[in-house]
Structures are given as structure tokens and as C-alpha cells.
XYZ file of N, CA and C in Angstrom:
714
model
N 29.567 -8.339 -2.726
C 29.711 -7.334 -3.767
C 30.904 -6.420 -3.471
N 31.787 -6.227 -4.452
C 33.022 -5.461 -4.250
C 32.777 -3.971 -4.058
N 33.737 -3.336 -3.400
C 33.657 -1.901 -3.159
C 33.681 -1.093 -4.450
N 34.439 -1.570 -5.422
C 34.546 -0.830 -6.676
C 33.201 -0.797 -7.397
N 32.463 -1.934 -7.328
C 31.140 -1.991 -7.957
C 30.192 -1.009 -7.270
N 30.250 -0.994 -5.934
C 29.397 -0.088 -5.175
C 29.748 1.366 -5.511
N 31.042 1.626 -5.626
C 31.504 2.978 -5.929
C 30.953 3.450 -7.279
N 30.996 2.542 -8.253
C 30.464 2.876 -9.584
C 28.977 3.215 -9.497
N 28.237 2.402 -8.713
C 26.803 2.655 -8.513
C 26.568 4.018 -7.866
N 27.411 4.339 -6.895
C 27.267 5.614 -6.189
C 27.532 6.794 -7.117
N 28.533 6.632 -7.989
C 28.853 7.708 -8.934
C 27.699 7.943 -9.906
N 27.145 6.858 -10.399
C 25.986 6.967 -11.296
C 24.824 7.647 -10.577
N 24.583 7.208 -9.336
C 23.468 7.749 -8.552
C 23.630 9.241 -8.301
N 24.866 9.661 -8.145
C 25.117 11.077 -7.890
C 24.673 11.922 -9.087
N 24.868 11.360 -10.279
C 24.481 12.087 -11.502
C 22.980 11.979 -11.769
N 22.430 10.791 -11.567
C 21.043 10.541 -11.997
C 20.009 10.761 -10.904
N 20.444 10.705 -9.644
C 19.470 10.794 -8.551
C 18.780 9.463 -8.280
N 19.233 8.409 -8.981
C 18.625 7.075 -8.817
C 19.676 6.087 -8.340
N 19.414 5.433 -7.218
C 20.314 4.362 -6.764
C 19.542 3.057 -6.797
N 19.973 2.140 -7.662
C 19.284 0.862 -7.808
C 20.285 -0.269 -7.668
N 20.042 -1.111 -6.689
C 20.934 -2.242 -6.455
C 20.063 -3.411 -6.004
N 19.624 -4.226 -6.953
C 18.652 -5.273 -6.634
C 19.255 -6.664 -6.803
N 18.772 -7.584 -5.976
C 19.182 -8.979 -6.111
C 20.658 -9.233 -5.893
N 21.286 -8.503 -4.962
C 22.723 -8.677 -4.717
C 23.013 -9.327 -3.359
N 21.973 -9.783 -2.669
C 22.197 -10.443 -1.382
C 22.617 -9.495 -0.266
N 22.350 -8.203 -0.423
C 22.708 -7.240 0.629
C 21.969 -7.559 1.915
N 22.686 -7.542 3.023
C 22.028 -7.804 4.306
C 21.758 -6.514 5.068
N 22.376 -5.428 4.610
C 22.058 -4.150 5.244
C 22.044 -3.004 4.239
N 21.381 -1.949 4.636
C 21.281 -0.730 3.844
C 22.695 -0.161 3.661
N 23.120 0.120 2.426
C 24.496 0.592 2.213
C 24.756 1.947 2.897
N 25.627 1.930 3.894
C 25.927 3.142 4.671
C 26.463 4.268 3.777
N 27.187 3.881 2.721
C 27.782 4.888 1.838
C 26.748 5.789 1.169
N 25.513 5.346 1.164
C 24.468 6.152 0.541
C 24.276 7.490 1.248
N 24.701 7.556 2.517
C 24.463 8.811 3.238
C 25.239 9.990 2.656
N 26.215 9.696 1.784
C 26.911 10.788 1.085
C 25.995 11.454 0.060
N 24.895 10.776 -0.261
C 24.025 11.268 -1.337
C 22.652 11.718 -0.818
N 22.590 12.071 0.446
C 21.259 12.389 1.004
C 20.565 13.525 0.262
N 21.329 14.443 -0.313
C 20.656 15.549 -1.016
C 20.499 15.289 -2.520
N 21.118 14.215 -3.028
C 21.018 13.900 -4.465
C 19.845 12.978 -4.795
N 19.640 12.006 -3.929
C 18.786 10.889 -4.334
C 17.296 11.216 -4.351
N 16.674 10.833 -5.468
C 15.212 10.933 -5.604
C 14.583 9.536 -5.532
N 15.364 8.515 -5.929
C 14.866 7.137 -5.978
C 15.901 6.178 -5.389
N 15.431 5.309 -4.494
C 16.273 4.212 -4.000
C 15.506 2.911 -4.223
N 16.135 1.961 -4.907
C 15.527 0.646 -5.118
C 16.523 -0.432 -4.678
N 16.178 -1.098 -3.583
C 17.025 -2.170 -3.050
C 16.222 -3.473 -2.964
N 15.377 -3.716 -3.947
C 14.523 -4.907 -3.940
C 15.332 -6.196 -4.054
N 14.709 -7.287 -3.629
C 15.281 -8.630 -3.773
C 16.658 -8.756 -3.129
N 16.753 -8.230 -1.902
C 17.965 -8.423 -1.115
C 17.569 -9.098 0.201
N 18.422 -8.998 1.219
C 18.135 -9.675 2.491
C 18.209 -8.693 3.655
N 17.791 -7.462 3.389
C 17.901 -6.396 4.393
C 16.858 -6.597 5.497
N 17.319 -6.607 6.744
C 16.410 -6.840 7.879
C 15.993 -5.545 8.561
N 16.875 -4.530 8.504
C 16.592 -3.270 9.190
C 16.945 -2.088 8.312
N 16.136 -1.055 8.402
C 16.494 0.212 7.778
C 17.113 1.081 8.860
N 18.266 1.681 8.615
C 18.893 2.510 9.644
C 18.167 3.852 9.793
N 18.298 4.492 10.959
C 17.670 5.797 11.168
C 18.092 6.844 10.131
N 19.266 6.652 9.517
C 19.729 7.650 8.550
C 18.813 7.759 7.331
N 17.883 6.816 7.168
C 16.932 6.896 6.052
C 16.164 8.225 6.107
N 15.998 8.753 7.330
C 15.251 10.005 7.500
C 15.959 11.225 6.940
N 17.226 11.057 6.548
C 18.008 12.204 6.045
C 17.859 12.432 4.544
N 17.225 11.472 3.849
C 17.085 11.608 2.392
C 15.878 12.497 2.080
N 16.048 13.781 2.364
C 14.871 14.667 2.379
C 14.267 14.941 1.001
N 14.985 14.561 -0.084
C 14.430 14.785 -1.424
C 13.899 13.497 -2.052
N 13.906 12.420 -1.278
C 13.522 11.110 -1.819
C 12.040 11.074 -2.195
N 11.786 10.645 -3.444
C 10.397 10.552 -3.907
C 9.907 9.108 -3.979
N 10.861 8.181 -4.185
C 10.470 6.788 -4.358
C 11.431 5.867 -3.603
N 10.850 5.006 -2.763
C 11.644 4.036 -2.006
C 11.051 2.653 -2.250
N 11.868 1.764 -2.818
C 11.391 0.430 -3.196
C 12.258 -0.615 -2.503
N 11.616 -1.404 -1.653
C 12.339 -2.422 -0.874
C 11.581 -3.750 -0.917
N 11.026 -4.070 -2.073
C 10.281 -5.320 -2.205
C 11.184 -6.526 -1.952
N 10.598 -7.567 -1.369
C 11.288 -8.850 -1.192
C 12.620 -8.716 -0.455
N 12.530 -8.169 0.754
C 13.644 -8.182 1.681
C 13.183 -8.911 2.934
N 13.845 -8.674 4.060
C 13.473 -9.377 5.297
C 13.125 -8.388 6.406
N 12.561 -7.257 6.016
C 12.250 -6.206 6.991
C 11.185 -6.668 7.979
N 11.474 -6.496 9.273
C 10.467 -6.854 10.280
C 9.834 -5.609 10.901
N 10.515 -4.465 10.740
C 9.967 -3.212 11.267
C 10.550 -2.050 10.482
N 9.893 -0.896 10.579
C 10.386 0.312 9.920
C 10.732 1.337 10.989
N 11.813 2.078 10.801
C 12.186 3.076 11.818
C 11.272 4.302 11.754
N 11.048 4.940 12.904
C 10.237 6.162 12.947
C 10.809 7.230 12.014
N 12.152 7.219 11.846
C 12.818 8.245 11.023
C 12.327 8.246 9.579
N 11.830 7.080 9.122
C 11.285 6.998 7.764
C 10.190 8.044 7.554
N 9.481 8.360 8.629
C 8.317 9.246 8.557
C 8.696 10.707 8.337
N 10.013 10.989 8.294
C 10.473 12.362 8.043
C 10.547 12.686 6.551
N 10.293 11.681 5.704
C 10.483 11.875 4.260
C 9.277 12.600 3.654
N 9.306 13.922 3.769
C 8.143 14.749 3.394
C 7.853 14.780 1.898
N 8.835 14.358 1.090
C 8.605 14.382 -0.365
C 8.308 12.993 -0.926
N 8.304 11.982 -0.066
C 8.129 10.603 -0.545
C 6.730 10.389 -1.126
N 6.686 9.952 -2.388
C 5.399 9.738 -3.069
C 5.076 8.265 -3.266
N 6.133 7.458 -3.377
C 5.943 6.029 -3.664
C 6.741 5.192 -2.675
N 6.046 4.253 -2.030
C 6.720 3.366 -1.076
C 6.268 1.935 -1.337
N 7.201 1.104 -1.804
C 6.895 -0.300 -2.105
C 7.645 -1.206 -1.138
N 6.886 -1.961 -0.347
C 7.473 -2.844 0.669
C 6.872 -4.245 0.572
N 6.530 -4.668 -0.626
C 5.912 -5.983 -0.808
C 6.879 -7.094 -0.402
N 6.329 -8.187 0.133
C 7.146 -9.358 0.397
C 8.177 -9.174 1.492
N 7.777 -8.537 2.603
C 8.639 -8.435 3.774
C 7.930 -9.110 4.963
N 8.364 -8.804 6.191
C 7.748 -9.450 7.365
C 7.153 -8.412 8.318
N 6.605 -7.345 7.740
C 6.111 -6.240 8.573
C 4.787 -6.592 9.248
N 4.702 -6.290 10.546
C 3.464 -6.514 11.300
C 2.717 -5.219 11.575
N 3.460 -4.107 11.548
C 2.814 -2.817 11.771
C 3.637 -1.703 11.143
N 3.055 -0.512 11.133
C 3.743 0.662 10.604
C 4.134 1.575 11.762
N 5.158 2.408 11.567
C 5.542 3.340 12.640
C 4.372 4.255 13.015
N 4.346 4.667 14.276
C 3.251 5.510 14.779
C 3.110 6.798 13.980
N 4.235 7.362 13.527
C 4.206 8.663 12.841
C 4.025 8.533 11.327
N 3.617 7.364 10.862
C 3.527 7.105 9.421
C 2.640 8.130 8.698
N 1.658 8.659 9.413
C 0.748 9.656 8.842
C 1.429 10.964 8.472
N 2.695 11.118 8.853
C 3.437 12.344 8.513
C 4.037 12.305 7.104
N 3.913 11.155 6.431
C 4.428 11.049 5.051
C 3.437 11.740 4.113
N 3.373 13.062 4.248
C 2.245 13.808 3.684
C 2.153 13.799 2.157
N 3.242 13.468 1.454
C 3.196 13.479 -0.017
C 2.874 12.103 -0.603
N 2.723 11.094 0.257
C 2.601 9.712 -0.223
C 1.365 9.493 -1.099
N 1.595 8.911 -2.293
C 0.501 8.635 -3.227
C 0.255 7.141 -3.403
N 1.348 6.380 -3.434
C 1.234 4.934 -3.674
C 1.938 4.176 -2.558
N 1.191 3.263 -1.934
C 1.756 2.446 -0.858
C 1.452 0.983 -1.132
N 2.506 0.165 -1.251
C 2.332 -1.274 -1.484
C 2.922 -2.060 -0.329
N 2.062 -2.824 0.333
C 2.486 -3.657 1.464
C 1.998 -5.088 1.275
N 1.894 -5.503 0.027
C 1.403 -6.852 -0.259
C 2.384 -7.900 0.281
N 1.848 -8.995 0.814
C 2.714 -10.081 1.252
C 3.518 -9.782 2.499
N 2.883 -9.117 3.479
C 3.506 -8.905 4.782
C 2.690 -9.637 5.854
N 2.793 -9.217 7.105
C 2.088 -9.912 8.191
C 1.177 -8.959 8.969
N 0.603 -7.994 8.253
C -0.317 -7.058 8.900
C -1.600 -7.776 9.296
N -2.107 -7.449 10.485
C -3.346 -8.074 10.944
C -4.536 -7.138 10.883
N -4.244 -5.861 10.607
C -5.341 -4.905 10.508
C -4.969 -3.810 9.509
N -5.967 -3.047 9.073
C -5.708 -1.909 8.196
C -5.118 -0.800 9.075
N -3.860 -0.402 8.853
C -3.219 0.553 9.762
C -3.957 1.895 9.815
N -4.312 2.321 11.036
C -5.063 3.574 11.194
C -4.243 4.776 10.732
N -2.920 4.645 10.745
C -2.058 5.763 10.337
C -2.338 6.211 8.899
N -2.898 5.295 8.075
C -3.125 5.621 6.668
C -4.178 6.703 6.505
N -5.035 6.854 7.525
C -6.148 7.798 7.412
C -5.697 9.249 7.441
N -4.466 9.492 7.897
C -3.983 10.862 7.925
C -3.388 11.324 6.602
N -3.257 10.398 5.644
C -2.564 10.718 4.393
C -3.552 11.248 3.355
N -3.425 12.526 3.050
C -4.425 13.216 2.228
C -4.261 13.002 0.730
N -3.077 12.553 0.294
C -2.835 12.445 -1.156
C -2.720 10.998 -1.614
N -3.066 10.093 -0.725
C -2.927 8.675 -1.031
C -3.887 8.277 -2.152
N -3.355 7.656 -3.200
C -4.207 7.206 -4.305
C -4.431 5.695 -4.257
N -3.341 4.948 -4.144
C -3.441 3.484 -4.208
C -2.795 2.861 -2.972
N -3.558 1.987 -2.309
C -3.040 1.244 -1.161
C -3.214 -0.243 -1.438
N -2.109 -0.972 -1.433
C -2.168 -2.418 -1.655
C -1.798 -3.138 -0.362
N -2.812 -3.758 0.251
C -2.608 -4.531 1.479
C -2.958 -5.999 1.235
N -2.863 -6.436 -0.015
C -3.206 -7.819 -0.344
C -2.205 -8.795 0.282
N -2.626 -10.036 0.426
C -1.747 -11.117 0.921
C -1.151 -10.810 2.297
N -1.985 -10.312 3.200
C -1.586 -10.144 4.590
C -2.461 -11.051 5.450
N -2.597 -10.737 6.732
C -3.420 -11.580 7.632
C -4.539 -10.750 8.251
N -5.056 -9.812 7.474
C -6.085 -8.894 7.966
C -7.411 -9.640 8.104
N -8.034 -9.499 9.277
C -9.278 -10.228 9.535
C -10.509 -9.338 9.514
N -10.305 -8.057 9.863
C -11.458 -7.168 9.779
C -11.029 -5.777 9.352
N -11.974 -5.016 8.827
C -11.705 -3.659 8.371
C -12.406 -2.721 9.356
N -11.631 -1.937 10.150
C -12.198 -1.174 11.267
C -12.915 0.116 10.842
N -13.622 0.733 11.803
C -14.379 1.963 11.551
C -13.516 3.097 11.006
N -12.254 3.155 11.446
C -11.380 4.258 11.024
C -11.210 4.306 9.510
N -11.520 3.207 8.820
C -11.325 3.149 7.369
C -12.145 4.234 6.660
N -13.196 4.706 7.304
C -14.048 5.730 6.689
C -13.319 7.024 6.391
N -12.175 7.215 7.041
C -11.399 8.442 6.824
C -10.304 8.270 5.779
N -10.183 7.059 5.251
C -9.144 6.796 4.251
C -9.414 7.605 2.979
N -8.353 8.257 2.459
C -8.527 9.122 1.282
C -8.181 8.416 -0.037
N -7.857 7.143 0.027
C -7.380 6.451 -1.180
C -8.457 6.330 -2.250
N -8.008 6.208 -3.499
C -8.902 5.979 -4.634
C -9.068 4.473 -4.854
N -7.989 3.730 -4.585
C -8.046 2.272 -4.738
C -7.482 1.600 -3.490
N -8.236 0.625 -2.981
C -7.810 -0.149 -1.811
C -7.858 -1.629 -2.177
N -6.697 -2.275 -2.125
C -6.614 -3.691 -2.479
C -6.430 -4.519 -1.207
N -7.455 -5.329 -0.900
C -7.428 -6.208 0.279
C -7.567 -7.671 -0.139
N -7.230 -7.980 -1.382
C -7.317 -9.363 -1.862
C -6.463 -10.307 -1.011
N -6.910 -11.547 -0.916
C -6.135 -12.620 -0.275
C -5.722 -12.284 1.159
N -6.707 -11.881 1.955
C -6.533 -11.757 3.395
C -7.487 -12.756 4.050
N -7.842 -12.505 5.310
C -8.780 -13.408 6.012
C -9.975 -12.607 6.517
N -10.374 -11.619 5.718
C -11.392 -10.664 6.168
C -12.770 -11.309 6.245
N -13.375 -11.204 7.432
C -14.744 -11.696 7.585
C -15.689 -10.570 8.022
N -15.120 -9.429 8.383
C -15.948 -8.296 8.818
C -15.432 -6.990 8.221
N -16.371 -6.173 7.762
C -16.012 -4.863 7.206
C -16.911 -3.805 7.815
N -16.299 -2.751 8.322
C -17.098 -1.661 8.885
C -17.915 -0.974 7.790
N -19.137 -0.642 8.140
C -20.020 0.067 7.220
C -19.431 1.441 6.865
N -18.493 1.911 7.687
C -17.857 3.214 7.454
C -17.093 3.264 6.122
N -16.797 2.095 5.563
C -16.037 2.084 4.311
C -16.810 2.801 3.200
N -18.126 2.850 3.345
C -18.958 3.545 2.345
C -18.729 5.050 2.368
N -18.150 5.549 3.463
C -17.968 6.997 3.605
C -16.634 7.500 3.071
N -15.784 6.578 2.603
C -14.494 7.011 2.055
C -14.748 7.997 0.916
N -14.245 9.219 1.040
C -14.633 10.270 0.097
C -14.172 10.054 -1.336
N -13.028 9.340 -1.518
C -12.477 9.211 -2.873
C -12.410 7.771 -3.361
N -12.868 6.828 -2.545
C -12.668 5.411 -2.881
C -13.531 4.982 -4.070
N -12.843 4.590 -5.149
C -13.547 4.163 -6.362
C -13.408 2.660 -6.589
N -12.247 2.105 -6.193
C -11.970 0.690 -6.454
C -11.698 -0.021 -5.130
N -12.514 -1.051 -4.849
C -12.333 -1.840 -3.630
C -12.180 -3.302 -4.016
N -11.017 -3.862 -3.704
C -10.738 -5.263 -4.062
C -10.739 -6.120 -2.798
N -11.630 -7.090 -2.785
C -11.782 -7.975 -1.620
C -11.802 -9.440 -2.044
N -11.107 -9.775 -3.114
C -11.155 -11.149 -3.620
C -10.436 -12.108 -2.679
N -10.943 -13.326 -2.636
C -10.327 -14.412 -1.841
C -10.160 -14.033 -0.366
N -11.279 -13.693 0.253
C -11.320 -13.476 1.694
C -12.350 -14.433 2.301
N -12.800 -14.148 3.512
C -13.723 -15.064 4.211
C -15.077 -14.396 4.452
N -15.522 -13.609 3.486
C -16.750 -12.835 3.671
C -18.003 -13.629 3.372
N -18.937 -13.596 4.323
C -20.311 -14.032 4.055
C -21.016 -12.840 3.401
N -22.025 -13.116 2.599
C -22.735 -12.030 1.931
C -23.342 -11.050 2.945
N -23.826 -11.598 4.062
C -24.469 -10.759 5.079
C -23.485 -9.797 5.747
N -22.182 -10.075 5.593
C -21.160 -9.227 6.217
C -20.663 -8.117 5.286
N -21.174 -8.120 4.078
C -20.791 -7.062 3.140
C -21.769 -5.898 3.315
N -21.289 -4.734 3.793
C -22.220 -3.620 4.031
C -22.954 -3.231 2.748
N -24.286 -3.213 2.806
C -25.074 -2.903 1.611
C -24.824 -1.483 1.124
N -24.422 -0.617 2.059
C -24.186 0.779 1.688
C -23.040 0.925 0.679
N -22.171 -0.087 0.603
C -21.117 -0.065 -0.424
C -21.774 0.012 -1.800
N -22.878 -0.714 -1.936
C -23.595 -0.718 -3.208
C -24.456 0.532 -3.360
N -25.271 0.790 -2.326
C -26.314 1.808 -2.475
C -25.835 3.228 -2.227
N -24.768 3.378 -1.442
C -24.490 4.710 -0.934
C -22.992 4.967 -0.767
N -22.211 4.743 -1.820
C -20.771 5.017 -1.733
C -20.300 5.529 -3.089
N -19.012 5.873 -3.168
C -18.422 6.322 -4.444
C -17.857 5.136 -5.228
N -17.889 3.947 -4.622
C -17.210 2.789 -5.211
C -17.858 2.368 -6.531
N -17.028 2.345 -7.593
C -17.569 1.971 -8.902
C -16.978 0.660 -9.421
N -16.030 0.102 -8.644
C -15.552 -1.247 -8.970
C -15.359 -2.016 -7.668
N -16.195 -3.022 -7.478
C -16.130 -3.862 -6.285
C -15.785 -5.274 -6.740
N -14.610 -5.766 -6.331
C -14.181 -7.102 -6.745
C -14.267 -8.039 -5.536
N -15.190 -8.996 -5.575
C -15.415 -9.863 -4.407
C -15.426 -11.360 -4.752
N -14.834 -11.729 -5.890
C -14.780 -13.154 -6.242
C -13.997 -13.919 -5.181
N -14.349 -15.190 -5.002
C -13.571 -16.049 -4.115
C -13.847 -15.840 -2.632
N -15.079 -15.424 -2.294
C -15.481 -15.355 -0.891
C -16.490 -16.459 -0.604
N -17.225 -16.353 0.503
C -18.112 -17.451 0.910
C -19.532 -17.295 0.367
N -19.644 -16.649 -0.792
C -20.970 -16.534 -1.414
C -20.809 -16.531 -2.930
N -21.918 -16.829 -3.608
C -21.871 -16.809 -5.073
C -22.091 -15.384 -5.552
N -21.354 -15.007 -6.572
C -21.431 -13.640 -7.094
C -22.860 -13.293 -7.518
N -23.579 -14.283 -8.046
C -24.934 -13.960 -8.512
C -25.849 -13.531 -7.363
N -25.527 -13.967 -6.141
C -26.315 -13.542 -4.969
C -26.137 -12.045 -4.701
N -24.956 -11.552 -5.052
C -24.677 -10.130 -4.865
C -25.650 -9.292 -5.684
N -25.988 -9.796 -6.859
C -26.863 -9.049 -7.780
C -28.287 -8.915 -7.251
N -28.625 -9.753 -6.251
C -29.981 -9.697 -5.698
C -30.097 -8.671 -4.573
N -28.958 -8.140 -4.152
C -28.991 -7.207 -3.023
C -29.580 -5.860 -3.411
N -30.219 -5.250 -2.414
C -30.752 -3.912 -2.606
C -29.578 -2.954 -2.825
N -29.707 -2.082 -3.796
C -28.632 -1.131 -4.063
C -27.704 -1.579 -5.182
N -27.857 -2.832 -5.629
C -26.957 -3.326 -6.672
C -27.108 -2.529 -7.969
N -28.366 -2.135 -8.270
C -28.603 -1.358 -9.495
C -27.891 0.000 -9.429
N -27.863 0.589 -8.233
C -27.159 1.876 -8.074
C -25.661 1.688 -8.305
N -25.140 0.595 -7.766
C -23.721 0.292 -7.966
C -23.437 0.111 -9.458
N -24.323 -0.605 -10.149
C -24.119 -0.859 -11.577
C -24.132 0.431 -12.390
N -24.940 1.396 -11.969
C -24.950 2.701 -12.646
C -23.567 3.347 -12.567
N -22.969 3.312 -11.372
C -21.632 3.896 -11.203
C -20.601 3.115 -12.013
N -20.724 1.787 -11.961
C -19.807 0.899 -12.672
C -19.828 1.197 -14.172
N -21.032 1.296 -14.724
C -21.191 1.533 -16.159
C -20.710 2.924 -16.550
N -21.023 3.912 -15.733
C -20.597 5.294 -16.008
C -19.077 5.386 -16.054
N -18.421 4.697 -15.129
C -16.952 4.708 -15.063
C -16.372 4.008 -16.286
N -16.997 2.875 -16.645
C -16.523 2.133 -17.819
C -16.563 3.015 -19.063
N -17.680 3.756 -19.206
C -17.843 4.618 -20.387
C -16.759 5.685 -20.428
N -16.433 6.195 -19.216
C -15.452 7.270 -19.126
C -14.092 6.817 -19.642
N -13.766 5.549 -19.378
C -12.431 5.055 -19.759
C -12.422 4.334 -21.089
N -13.607 4.134 -21.665
C -13.686 3.381 -22.930
C -13.070 4.188 -24.079
């Protein structure tokens, strides 16, 4: 991609606060962006070949949305965690195995998408995020959902298409969790905590494509309580 094209993009970004450069085969984060650290609210570099984010990402202190879907990221720099205004982070289709230790410092984060990476567990760092609404961890290699999940503040948690065979009963204690997606995993019915049905805030539980028939779920104790929540929520949005 020519310098003149990049320059035009930078000029537009300076006016709009949005820098979008997708599907251009970029192998690295454009260094020239650092001239706009105080302008940019949105950066979208999806569908490129970026392997590393430079530490300078931490300087975009007004950034609200960072979209890096379908790149080749294998790790994220700790500096990313300095983005105190970041609300949306989309990293679908990369090669991430873990999140930076300080990830819980992204205090404004509302939407986090990590679908199609190589995570093996639900990152404990997510539990520190108080404003998190939607977390998408679908299409990873997660095998179990640990006790720490009980502190997750999300409203929706998507764990579809993983290898989950165990879920901590603590998931019932998530204070705001309304939607739990567990489709196409390796769950036996006996491994699904009954408290999800009888004693949680969850009003939509999606469990198709596991190792049990859905009709068996209806025989579980607490299913009627779950259905009450499900129906009440449906009415609210109807």
C-alpha cells in the first residue's frame, strides 16, 4: 500500500477520529498512527496479517473501539491495558492463547469478542471488569469453566463451539448474567449445574449440540423456575 494512500487515510482520521484500514495485507500496526494518539476514537485494522501490536498502542488514551478481527496476533502487549476509555475490543480470528495480566484494568470495557482464538480457559482477568456486557469466547479450546467465573459481571457469555465438559456451579452466582450460550460443547447432562436453572439470573440458556437430548433438560429440577424467567424476559422484549 502506497504512502500517499496511507496519508489520505491519516488525514481523514484526523478529522473523523476513525482510522479504518481493512483487508490491505498489513503485516504491522502503522507507526504513523502515533501522530494521532489524541484524535483517534476508533481503530479498525481487521482482515490484515498483523502479528504484533506495538507498545505504543497504550498511548491512544481516547480510544473507545479497537477492532483487529482476522489478523495473526499471538499475544497482546501489557500496554494495551492502559486504554482507560476502551469500550469495545474485537479480536476474533487470531491466535491468542491468553490475555495480558493487567487486562482487568480496561475499566470501561463493555464488549469483548475473542471468538476463534486458542484460549484454553475463561480468563480470570475478565472478573475485574465491572462494566462488561457481552463476552464472546466461542470457537476456542476451552475445556472447563472455573470457579472464578462467579465474579464475572457480564450480561451475556458466549461459550459456543468449545470443548467444555465441566462448569463450576459458581456460574449461577454471576450477578448480571442473563444469557449463557454453551452450544456444541462436550457437556453431559450431569455436568450442567442444576443451580443454573433453579437459582440464577440466567433467562436464556442455549445448550443444543451437547452430549444429551434437550428434552432431558426439561426433566431437571428447577427447569420450571428457569422457564418462568425465560418467559418473563420474552414478554419484556415482545
